[in-house]
XYZ file of C-alpha atoms in Angstrom:
731
model
C -48.861 -91.220 35.573
C -49.653 -92.359 32.074
C -46.621 -92.102 29.639
C -47.280 -89.365 26.998
C -47.337 -90.845 23.262
C -44.192 -90.674 21.645
C -45.643 -88.512 18.818
C -46.258 -85.693 21.698
C -42.888 -86.141 23.072
C -41.480 -85.610 19.683
C -43.500 -82.482 19.040
C -42.562 -81.003 22.244
C -38.778 -81.448 21.428
C -39.399 -79.886 18.336
C -40.957 -76.828 19.803
C -38.296 -76.549 22.536
C -35.568 -76.828 19.724
C -37.329 -74.171 17.387
C -38.029 -71.973 20.634
C -34.239 -72.345 21.697
C -33.110 -71.720 17.956
C -35.429 -68.607 18.032
C -33.898 -67.142 21.015
C -30.572 -67.656 19.876
C -31.150 -66.199 16.541
C -33.195 -63.186 18.077
C -30.368 -62.643 20.476
C -27.818 -62.646 17.872
C -30.049 -60.264 15.482
C -30.363 -58.077 18.630
C -26.740 -58.304 19.358
C -26.156 -57.161 15.803
C -28.765 -54.506 15.891
C -27.208 -53.446 19.277
C -23.758 -52.847 17.528
C -25.326 -51.348 14.435
C -27.094 -48.863 16.293
C -23.602 -47.824 17.669
C -21.869 -47.776 14.183
C -21.848 -44.748 11.483
C -22.917 -47.324 8.942
C -26.479 -47.229 10.481
C -26.192 -43.085 9.899
C -24.983 -43.709 6.441
C -27.955 -45.992 5.452
C -30.055 -42.946 4.862
C -29.347 -41.142 1.826
C -29.958 -37.753 3.324
C -27.008 -38.085 5.704
C -24.348 -39.488 3.246
C -22.881 -35.912 2.846
C -22.501 -35.748 6.584
C -21.193 -39.057 7.076
C -18.476 -38.256 4.118
C -17.567 -35.134 5.842
C -16.789 -36.760 8.932
C -14.811 -39.348 7.197
C -12.771 -36.685 5.915
C -12.467 -34.921 9.189
C -10.234 -34.793 12.048
C -12.998 -36.839 14.102
C -13.104 -39.961 11.737
C -11.608 -42.195 14.217
C -14.563 -41.266 16.524
C -17.943 -42.778 16.136
C -21.126 -40.792 15.922
C -22.706 -41.856 19.273
C -19.676 -40.671 20.823
C -20.350 -37.022 20.092
C -23.988 -36.919 19.572
C -24.733 -38.449 23.089
C -23.597 -37.465 26.317
C -21.434 -39.992 28.019
C -23.722 -40.861 30.793
C -26.423 -42.101 27.881
C -24.175 -43.814 25.676
C -24.749 -47.667 25.156
C -28.219 -47.545 27.204
C -31.171 -48.871 26.065
C -32.821 -45.639 25.228
C -29.986 -44.357 22.981
C -30.235 -47.805 21.184
C -34.215 -47.245 20.748
C -33.624 -44.003 19.494
C -31.070 -45.443 16.919
C -33.381 -48.228 16.004
C -36.511 -45.908 15.597
C -34.543 -43.926 13.178
C -34.256 -47.117 10.896
C -37.996 -47.565 11.489
C -38.667 -43.937 10.147
C -36.242 -44.750 7.206
C -38.234 -47.994 6.470
C -41.835 -46.331 6.606
C -40.343 -43.146 4.796
C -41.638 -40.911 7.694
C -38.148 -39.285 8.769
C -37.880 -35.544 8.491
C -36.209 -34.123 5.434
C -34.065 -31.625 7.561
C -31.546 -33.759 9.673
C -30.381 -32.371 12.721
C -28.242 -33.497 15.771
C -27.270 -32.119 19.121
C -23.592 -32.183 20.561
C -23.472 -31.336 24.313
C -20.181 -29.741 25.761
C -19.904 -32.766 27.807
C -19.483 -35.010 24.832
C -16.418 -32.770 23.925
C -14.804 -32.658 27.245
C -15.120 -36.257 28.214
C -12.039 -38.110 29.436
C -9.849 -39.443 26.546
C -10.964 -36.387 24.252
C -10.377 -32.826 24.722
C -10.887 -32.856 28.431
C -10.579 -29.381 30.128
C -7.227 -28.774 29.108
C -8.498 -26.189 26.426
C -9.984 -24.050 28.621
C -6.619 -23.160 30.483
C -4.702 -20.644 28.424
C -4.507 -19.377 24.818
C -4.157 -21.072 21.697
C -3.090 -19.604 18.094
C -5.602 -19.824 15.660
C -5.410 -19.205 11.747
C -2.829 -16.663 10.712
C -1.493 -16.064 14.295
C -4.987 -15.130 15.921
C -5.016 -15.507 19.548
C -7.889 -17.528 21.165
C -8.498 -18.501 24.597
C -11.415 -20.924 25.042
C -11.630 -20.179 29.102
C -13.513 -16.834 28.899
C -15.861 -17.744 25.952
C -17.189 -21.307 27.813
C -16.560 -20.285 31.499
C -18.289 -16.676 31.122
C -21.451 -15.259 29.425
C -20.769 -13.488 26.354
C -23.177 -10.733 25.486
C -25.315 -12.493 27.994
C -25.474 -16.085 26.463
C -23.862 -19.046 27.536
C -22.076 -20.414 24.586
C -21.531 -24.122 23.860
C -18.611 -25.979 22.038
C -21.033 -26.142 19.184
C -21.600 -22.287 19.154
C -18.082 -22.210 17.048
C -17.345 -25.724 16.078
C -20.350 -26.571 13.691
C -21.196 -27.609 10.238
C -22.589 -24.896 8.533
C -21.249 -25.823 4.936
C -21.494 -29.547 4.003
C -18.258 -30.688 3.650
C -16.804 -29.619 6.772
C -17.479 -31.663 10.014
C -17.359 -29.680 13.642
C -14.710 -27.395 12.342
C -14.414 -23.725 13.429
C -16.724 -21.544 11.874
C -15.316 -18.012 11.946
C -18.283 -16.460 10.873
C -19.586 -17.182 14.380
C -16.355 -15.239 15.900
C -17.344 -12.384 13.760
C -21.031 -12.427 14.337
C -20.307 -12.406 18.255
C -17.360 -9.676 18.099
C -18.902 -7.371 15.094
C -22.621 -7.385 15.175
C -23.715 -3.988 16.152
C -20.162 -2.790 16.932
C -19.768 -0.653 13.446
C -21.341 2.775 13.014
C -21.223 5.241 10.249
C -18.017 6.626 11.498
C -16.534 4.115 14.097
C -15.732 0.476 14.564
C -15.383 -0.868 18.361
C -15.151 -4.686 17.931
C -15.977 -6.815 21.011
C -12.807 -6.976 23.191
C -11.063 -4.538 20.714
C -8.770 -5.570 17.638
C -5.867 -6.676 19.965
C -7.631 -9.040 21.849
C -7.245 -11.507 18.700
C -4.473 -9.856 16.726
C -0.925 -8.853 17.708
C 0.683 -5.872 16.048
C 2.907 -7.046 13.096
C 6.476 -6.719 13.857
C 9.082 -4.380 11.970
C 8.161 -2.357 8.795
C 5.476 -3.185 6.494
C 6.006 -1.872 2.644
C 2.897 -0.396 1.458
C 3.504 1.193 -2.024
C 6.173 3.601 -1.658
C 5.584 3.849 2.202
C 7.283 1.979 5.075
C 4.495 1.598 7.969
C 5.069 0.323 11.277
C 2.179 -1.175 13.211
C 3.862 -1.203 16.862
C 4.375 2.504 16.629
C 0.697 3.268 15.867
C -0.269 0.707 18.651
C 1.915 2.122 21.224
C 0.242 5.700 20.553
C -3.254 4.074 21.054
C -4.117 4.774 17.374
C -7.454 3.092 16.519
C -7.188 0.431 14.066
C -10.378 1.558 12.717
C -8.654 4.741 11.479
C -7.259 2.705 8.693
C -8.938 -0.427 8.781
C -12.778 0.806 8.832
C -14.153 -1.295 6.072
C -12.543 -4.743 6.985
C -16.391 -6.025 7.887
C -18.933 -6.826 5.515
C -22.543 -7.969 6.369
C -24.878 -7.079 9.329
C -25.371 -10.356 10.875
C -29.161 -9.781 11.054
C -31.205 -12.859 11.582
C -34.093 -12.767 8.905
C -37.428 -14.530 9.460
C -37.100 -16.461 6.438
C -34.202 -18.592 8.014
C -36.819 -20.063 10.416
C -38.378 -22.099 7.559
C -34.998 -23.963 6.765
C -35.667 -25.982 10.257
C -39.689 -25.293 10.768
C -42.091 -26.493 8.545
C -45.021 -25.014 10.921
C -45.708 -21.358 10.822
C -47.137 -21.154 14.229
C -43.743 -21.867 15.723
C -42.668 -18.397 14.365
C -44.885 -16.525 16.910
C -42.200 -15.983 19.189
C -39.735 -14.629 16.490
C -39.590 -11.110 17.868
C -38.788 -12.547 21.698
C -35.064 -12.452 21.607
C -34.263 -13.736 25.076
C -36.626 -16.621 24.469
C -35.150 -17.461 20.828
C -31.544 -17.499 22.360
C -32.379 -19.529 25.491
C -34.527 -22.103 23.589
C -32.089 -22.570 20.505
C -28.548 -21.705 21.801
C -28.660 -22.664 25.513
C -31.615 -25.443 25.249
C -30.889 -27.001 21.781
C -27.066 -26.039 21.261
C -27.853 -24.695 17.848
C -24.943 -22.778 16.299
C -25.511 -19.166 15.731
C -24.862 -18.987 11.955
C -27.971 -21.203 11.521
C -30.110 -18.027 11.956
C -27.916 -15.076 11.659
C -26.576 -13.935 8.271
C -23.005 -13.993 7.468
C -20.672 -11.368 8.499
C -17.160 -11.316 6.608
C -13.857 -10.067 7.966
C -10.814 -9.633 5.908
C -8.296 -6.952 4.667
C -8.757 -5.653 1.544
C -6.540 -6.700 -1.214
C -2.847 -4.938 -1.589
C -3.239 -1.622 -3.128
C -1.759 -1.495 -6.676
C -0.667 1.639 -8.484
C -1.256 0.997 -12.028
C -2.687 3.870 -13.592
C -4.539 2.250 -16.429
C -6.216 -0.308 -13.974
C -7.322 2.648 -11.533
C -8.812 4.477 -14.693
C -10.717 1.292 -15.507
C -11.825 0.564 -12.061
C -13.243 4.176 -11.569
C -14.849 4.255 -15.093
C -16.313 0.920 -15.253
C -18.552 0.085 -12.020
C -20.041 -2.936 -13.648
C -16.360 -4.664 -12.969
C -15.737 -3.676 -9.494
C -16.103 -7.236 -8.272
C -13.487 -8.294 -10.846
C -11.399 -5.335 -9.873
C -11.698 -6.472 -6.148
C -9.852 -9.695 -6.824
C -7.167 -8.067 -8.631
C -4.217 -7.331 -6.371
C -3.099 -4.714 -8.652
C -6.180 -2.555 -8.316
C -7.157 -0.417 -5.150
C -9.493 -2.009 -2.777
C -12.941 -1.107 -3.643
C -14.040 -0.759 0.109
C -11.487 2.284 0.273
C -13.774 4.270 -2.177
C -16.895 3.363 0.042
C -15.874 5.066 3.134
C -18.687 6.401 5.344
C -17.269 9.907 4.580
C -17.586 9.403 1.045
C -20.281 6.964 0.194
C -23.839 7.880 -0.591
C -25.913 7.468 2.370
C -29.196 5.419 1.760
C -32.370 6.988 0.879
C -34.499 8.224 3.446
C -37.582 5.811 4.108
C -39.885 9.101 3.256
C -37.952 9.419 -0.138
C -37.845 5.977 -0.750
C -41.566 5.125 -0.435
C -42.179 7.977 -2.882
C -39.655 6.849 -5.469
C -37.292 9.508 -4.830
C -33.604 8.859 -5.646
C -31.063 11.248 -3.999
C -28.570 10.122 -6.518
C -30.482 11.454 -9.300
C -29.136 14.953 -8.226
C -26.212 14.028 -6.011
C -23.982 12.440 -8.321
C -20.115 11.627 -8.211
C -19.952 12.878 -4.579
C -16.669 13.665 -3.758
C -14.963 12.473 -6.927
C -12.375 15.173 -7.275
C -11.640 14.611 -3.612
C -11.229 10.918 -4.198
C -8.734 11.447 -7.398
C -6.823 14.095 -5.440
C -6.228 11.301 -2.805
C -5.248 8.955 -5.122
C -3.033 11.217 -7.030
C -4.484 10.841 -10.582
C -6.473 12.898 -12.833
C -4.266 15.859 -13.622
C -3.013 17.104 -16.902
C 0.784 16.375 -17.604
C 1.831 14.879 -14.062
C 2.613 11.512 -13.237
C 0.480 9.529 -10.684
C 1.393 10.389 -7.358
C -0.530 8.628 -4.691
C -0.991 10.402 -1.347
C 1.265 8.728 1.347
C -1.823 8.111 3.624
C -3.753 6.764 0.794
C -1.028 3.944 0.130
C -1.168 2.975 4.091
C -5.451 2.774 3.614
C -5.967 5.622 5.958
C -9.661 6.183 5.854
C -11.461 9.310 5.611
C -12.853 9.339 8.983
C -9.189 9.178 10.383
C -8.629 12.736 9.642
C -12.099 14.371 9.781
C -12.888 14.095 13.400
C -14.253 17.511 14.157
C -18.094 17.892 14.312
C -19.486 20.928 12.567
C -20.365 23.854 14.525
C -23.411 24.803 12.517
C -26.224 23.642 14.799
C -28.828 24.310 12.210
C -26.741 22.494 9.568
C -26.651 19.566 11.857
C -30.480 19.627 12.273
C -31.684 20.276 9.163
C -28.742 19.520 6.725
C -26.862 16.450 8.105
C -23.815 16.618 10.271
C -20.626 17.192 8.850
C -17.196 16.498 10.011
C -13.894 18.455 9.455
C -10.153 17.850 9.371
C -8.390 18.623 12.398
C -4.802 18.830 13.384
C -5.985 16.677 16.538
C -6.162 13.741 14.319
C -2.775 14.219 12.836
C -1.086 14.385 16.213
C -2.986 11.447 17.193
C -0.812 9.308 15.024
C 2.320 11.242 14.277
C 4.509 12.942 16.783
C 4.552 16.694 18.098
C 7.054 17.287 15.308
C 3.839 17.362 12.800
C 2.269 20.085 14.727
C 1.232 23.039 12.748
C 1.889 21.114 9.424
C -1.643 21.044 8.464
C -2.063 24.662 8.491
C 1.459 24.984 6.677
C -0.102 22.727 3.814
C -3.227 24.710 3.838
C -1.255 28.363 3.692
C 1.306 26.764 1.175
C -1.461 25.352 -1.415
C -3.338 28.616 -1.036
C -0.333 30.640 -1.791
C 0.705 28.687 -4.977
C -3.053 28.712 -6.142
C -3.251 32.429 -5.812
C 0.055 32.897 -7.585
C -1.021 30.622 -10.368
C -4.613 31.657 -10.683
C -3.448 35.260 -11.185
C -1.163 34.084 -13.940
C -3.968 31.958 -15.258
C -6.288 35.200 -15.239
C -3.482 37.332 -17.244
C -2.793 34.776 -19.672
C -6.516 34.167 -20.653
C -6.732 37.767 -20.850
C -4.202 38.049 -23.391
C -5.655 35.236 -25.181
C -8.581 36.928 -25.500
C -7.254 39.932 -27.206
C -5.053 37.623 -29.414
C -6.263 37.452 -33.190
C -7.579 33.693 -33.366
C -6.206 33.367 -36.915
C -2.572 33.407 -35.122
C -0.739 29.977 -36.387
C -0.129 28.884 -32.592
C -3.702 30.007 -31.298
C -4.914 26.605 -30.752
C -1.924 25.235 -29.228
C -1.638 28.018 -26.922
C -5.405 27.814 -25.871
C -4.830 24.104 -25.279
C -2.288 24.962 -22.963
C -4.002 27.304 -20.972
C -7.231 25.051 -20.727
C -4.954 22.284 -19.357
C -3.541 24.607 -16.792
C -7.273 25.763 -15.875
C -8.028 21.751 -15.271
C -5.164 21.635 -12.759
C -5.915 24.627 -11.021
C -9.815 23.740 -10.725
C -8.571 20.363 -9.732
C -6.566 21.572 -6.731
C -9.405 24.056 -5.812
C -12.326 21.444 -5.637
C -10.224 18.238 -4.782
C -8.706 20.147 -1.810
C -5.128 20.066 -2.503
C -4.306 19.175 1.032
C -5.830 15.611 0.751
C -2.460 15.039 -1.100
C -0.159 18.208 -1.016
C 2.769 17.008 -3.235
C 0.284 15.934 -5.911
C -1.684 19.370 -5.835
C 1.670 21.123 -5.853
C 3.106 19.284 -8.734
C -0.312 19.946 -10.379
C 0.206 23.759 -9.827
C 3.842 23.631 -10.970
C 2.776 21.898 -14.281
C 0.237 24.494 -14.745
C 2.607 27.296 -14.205
C 4.813 25.855 -16.878
C 1.701 25.455 -19.253
C 1.194 29.299 -19.003
C 4.561 30.220 -19.661
C 4.874 27.754 -22.665
C 1.520 29.420 -24.018
C 2.636 32.864 -23.818
C 6.129 31.998 -25.349
C 4.584 30.335 -28.277
C 2.723 33.481 -28.971
C 5.976 35.322 -29.096
C 5.291 37.156 -25.533
C 7.015 37.155 -22.140
C 5.668 34.770 -19.412
C 4.389 36.586 -16.205
C 6.408 36.397 -13.216
C 4.989 36.119 -9.835
C 6.380 36.746 -6.062
C 5.931 33.160 -5.635
C 7.941 31.974 -8.679
C 10.495 29.980 -6.582
C 7.774 28.266 -4.444
C 5.646 27.330 -7.371
C 8.623 26.246 -9.683
C 9.858 23.743 -7.107
C 10.519 25.038 -3.628
C 7.541 23.371 -2.206
C 9.039 20.333 -0.893
C 11.003 21.947 1.719
C 8.043 24.351 2.523
C 5.559 21.660 2.919
C 7.687 19.112 4.669
C 11.543 19.623 5.398
C 11.408 22.812 7.020
C 8.843 21.666 9.296
C 11.014 18.824 10.360
C 14.078 20.492 10.607
C 15.469 18.697 7.362
C 18.164 20.572 5.748
C 18.837 20.129 2.081
C 22.734 19.773 1.492
C 24.148 22.696 -0.176
C 26.177 20.089 -2.666
C 25.899 16.467 -3.728
C 28.109 14.165 -5.628
C 26.797 13.281 -8.840
C 29.128 10.609 -10.480
C 32.304 12.685 -10.809
C 30.713 15.897 -10.311
C 29.985 18.309 -7.335
C 26.297 19.539 -7.904
C 25.135 22.702 -6.327
C 21.887 21.243 -4.908
C 20.315 23.931 -3.043
C 21.082 26.566 -6.132
C 19.357 24.443 -8.441
C 16.315 24.973 -6.831
C 16.591 28.605 -5.499
C 18.307 30.089 -8.380
C 17.921 27.990 -11.382
C 14.292 27.106 -10.561
C 14.778 23.296 -10.898
C 11.978 21.504 -9.409
C 12.637 18.375 -6.866
C 10.754 15.930 -9.092
C 13.031 16.646 -12.009
C 15.807 14.960 -10.168
C 14.143 13.062 -7.667
C 11.297 10.528 -7.886
C 7.616 11.885 -7.180
C 6.470 8.414 -6.093
C 9.427 7.066 -3.912
C 10.870 9.557 -1.289
C 14.445 10.698 -1.740
C 14.961 8.632 -5.093
C 17.264 9.858 -7.415
C 15.823 9.471 -11.073
C 18.145 11.817 -12.911
C 20.581 10.852 -15.625
C 23.420 12.556 -17.340
C 21.082 12.975 -20.147
C 18.434 14.825 -17.857
C 21.335 17.244 -16.977
C 22.496 17.810 -20.301
C 18.624 18.586 -21.610
C 18.826 21.440 -19.495
C 22.344 22.694 -19.327
C 23.040 22.018 -23.031
C 19.599 23.628 -24.045
C 19.232 26.691 -26.392
C 19.877 29.963 -24.699
C 22.357 28.350 -22.212
C 24.784 31.140 -20.975
C 28.225 31.255 -19.310
C 27.050 31.003 -16.022
C 25.065 27.755 -16.475
C 28.506 26.441 -17.880
C 30.609 27.360 -14.972
C 28.006 26.066 -12.359
C 29.207 22.767 -13.444
C 32.505 23.185 -14.889
C 34.477 25.319 -12.210
C 37.540 23.586 -12.635
C 37.623 24.182 -16.375
C 36.421 28.048 -15.923
C 39.100 28.454 -13.187
C 41.684 27.014 -15.551
C 40.552 29.219 -18.470
C 40.502 32.230 -16.727
C 44.033 31.602 -14.850
C 42.421 31.849 -11.248
C 43.389 28.237 -10.206
C 46.370 27.784 -8.033
C 49.145 25.517 -8.684
C 52.382 25.475 -6.776
C 55.507 26.847 -8.239
C 53.795 28.037 -11.072
C 52.350 31.416 -11.832
C 49.102 30.996 -13.589
C 48.092 33.186 -16.249
C 44.683 33.421 -18.512
C 44.114 31.993 -21.389
C 44.529 34.365 -24.311
C 41.016 34.114 -25.199
C 39.470 34.756 -21.675
C 38.907 38.471 -22.258
C 37.519 37.814 -25.705
C 34.672 35.061 -25.249
C 33.327 32.677 -22.915
C 32.449 29.102 -22.748
C 29.752 29.388 -25.138
C 31.682 31.258 -27.573
C 33.617 28.113 -28.112
C 31.185 25.346 -27.198
C 27.986 24.972 -29.381
C 26.180 22.906 -26.301
C 23.541 21.790 -28.826
C 25.864 19.592 -30.769
C 28.267 16.947 -29.846
C 31.473 18.071 -28.319
C 34.009 16.638 -30.917
C 37.284 18.344 -31.805
C 35.830 19.339 -35.083
C 32.874 20.994 -33.625
C 34.967 22.950 -31.165
C 37.298 23.844 -34.066
C 34.494 25.073 -36.600
C 33.281 27.304 -33.691
C 36.642 29.107 -34.311
C 35.601 30.203 -37.804
C 33.098 32.372 -36.398
C 36.080 34.865 -35.418
C 39.120 33.675 -37.093
C 40.067 32.091 -40.545
C 41.465 28.824 -41.698
C 44.865 29.730 -40.017
C 43.585 29.965 -36.555
C 42.175 26.358 -37.048
C 45.368 25.043 -37.880
C 46.978 26.801 -34.701
C 44.175 25.427 -32.651
C 44.970 21.801 -34.101
C 48.542 22.369 -33.316
C 47.913 23.248 -29.638
C 45.842 20.348 -29.032
C 48.517 18.018 -30.621
C 51.512 19.881 -28.500
C 49.488 19.213 -25.414
C 48.740 15.720 -26.122
C 52.349 14.810 -26.849
C 53.302 16.418 -23.658
C 50.746 14.539 -21.601
C 51.894 11.432 -23.226
C 55.757 11.999 -22.268
C 54.734 13.201 -18.860
C 52.989 10.250 -18.151
C 55.596 7.830 -19.621
C 58.123 9.786 -17.216
C 55.598 9.263 -14.177
C 55.178 5.584 -14.793
C 58.962 4.978 -15.032
C 59.497 7.025 -11.852
C 56.542 4.960 -9.929
C 58.295 1.468 -11.252
C 61.542 2.566 -9.869
C 60.033 3.579 -6.502
C 58.444 -0.014 -6.170
C 61.923 -1.459 -7.046
C 63.659 0.608 -4.372
C 61.443 0.739 -1.243
C 64.265 0.917 1.117
C 66.063 3.504 -0.537
C 66.908 6.341 1.958
C 65.900 8.844 -0.518
C 62.528 7.234 -1.342
C 60.266 9.084 0.906
C 61.477 12.051 -0.961
C 61.026 10.733 -4.404
C 57.736 9.567 -3.403
C 56.512 13.112 -2.496
C 57.652 14.313 -5.706
C 55.990 11.547 -7.920
C 52.771 12.460 -6.025
C 52.941 16.283 -6.647
C 53.580 15.219 -10.361
C 50.866 13.151 -10.586
C 48.469 15.566 -9.031
C 49.460 18.214 -11.677
C 49.186 15.826 -14.489
C 45.389 14.908 -13.134
C 44.871 18.788 -13.117
C 45.658 19.181 -16.805
C 43.651 16.240 -17.806
C 40.354 17.120 -15.840
C 40.532 20.841 -16.705
C 41.102 20.268 -20.300
C 44.695 21.699 -21.418
C 43.457 23.354 -24.442
C 41.547 25.780 -22.512
C 44.717 27.429 -21.452
C 47.673 26.309 -23.701
C 50.281 28.344 -22.178
C 49.236 27.389 -18.480
C 49.238 23.626 -19.531
C 52.486 23.786 -21.089
C 54.017 25.351 -17.818
C 52.325 22.535 -15.750
C 53.548 19.915 -18.104
C 57.131 21.132 -18.048
C 56.899 21.004 -13.908
C 55.665 17.510 -14.107
C 58.492 16.532 -15.916
C 61.075 18.178 -13.899
C 59.407 16.446 -10.800
C 59.510 13.166 -12.300
C 63.337 13.445 -13.495
C 64.242 14.653 -10.011
C 62.522 11.582 -8.291
C 64.391 9.254 -10.706
C 67.708 10.940 -9.954
C 67.182 10.490 -6.175
C 66.592 7.089 -6.932
C 69.590 6.531 -9.414
C 67.443 5.555 -12.231
């Protein structure tokens, strides 16, 4: 064979070297591209992917590469996967990529070995705020006839979160189509996710226990009817967020196909198509009167009010039993608006329930309002008028069945008792109102107090009409307080005209006996005959039954059992103009017994004061002035001359000196007793000193000046007792 020329051999070597270099470089390039195709850096090279990559970097999956999730385990690392990745680069380079990025994540990627596996499918886990969740029923069984995927709940609806639980998906499944105008029955029930809170919860002035209600099978929707907002519909416009071709919307109405294709076939999360459903409790109910007034009078500030925890939840005022229904299509098409005629529907009922809007009364929120009880919780009885249901709409009436459903049988008959009591009070106050108005109509309008009297009657009528039209049974204690105040206004109106107020047969009930009638009697609560107030014993029952004192004069109308009365409150009534002796001795029983000589003192014959047959308490005490010695002495001049004032002063001086001497002797005797505890006569001496101390305290508390002769006799006994004790102790 002929030898090749050197030039040809050299060219061949160069070619082989170039070929080898190309193969090596190409291999290295392919190897680099191979590795690049598995790296998040490739995804991040496209600007439309940057928000998603940033969300991934800040998520719990930041240590997991993109392909570990976005390709199932059996395909990861295959040439097909690499081809798809590199094709994305080609589309980016040629600017032919879609502006709507979308990627599917199959369940196998989540449940592969080394990641979540099947352990999450067994047993329950605790989600946000103690919500119970079990993966098993959601992934192993069909829900609403659909097979869910991991990404049905773990998705990225909002840019910035990456494969996190989207709670709106939970709400969509559990709540969509489960809420009617009166009832709310979420899929699986409330307790499938929530456990009843332990112990009492303070809401306003009421302590509420969820566990008790759950044990009685009281539906959560009785109080939490408006915790869900949104319908979860899938508007056709949502389709265009993914599809640019109108022809793909031809099967929009084919619901089974749409779910099978999108959920089962392409693992698309529900909320990409369905509108959001929100689920949360309203903010805490605040009791700020000014805030409530502003909230009710300024509908435009409703959103701001909802965010303020001091205001009541707006949703509470949008109960289906209260909220205006949407206009019927027939009226809507003609431009008719029902609200043009039906304005402020149930406004009086709402204000009665909230406990505001009366004249001269504090804000007294209803107990059930404070714990969020909805209108539909009590209005459970369908109206019986079939014609009304057919042509006028269905109405629901309150029923005792609703009361007993939440409360025990002790409340049986209470609803009817409330109705009868409020009706009785209304009848009594309304009769007085009509009589007072008739008197005013016959009074000359030039009377100097006519305008003031008329204003009082106007306020009284406001309260009466409020209770009538607001249905006082919605907040019985507020309604009763309104009628009590109205009754007082009518009495004042007649008094300033110089006429005697009209008295009714139900005066005691109206003026303050309603607390026992409305509640305590029904539940078997017996008011104590007497109570201690400081050092005084107060005739509790007599204050209501005889003196006409209202419960809320001494107790808080807002906080059950809370005592708000002060000494100044008592004096404003007891030391008022027109006070009589009977009112004095109701409290000062000890002083009266000392004055009248009816008190029992061992070894002393009590005698009445020399003034007992001549005058009484108010004869010597001007209750409207400070009870100084000078003020009491000045009262003497109403019957006596200045000589008697000097006698009064001497009596007080003698009693004061007697008290000081008795106290000195008593202290000396007690000191001797302490220094001779083993003395055989110590027990006898102790009894004498104890008796002396009791007698001395009696003179101090009863006021020795009320009966000077009796006071001196008791002080003589005290002196003898203490001296006898000291003789026994040889002191």
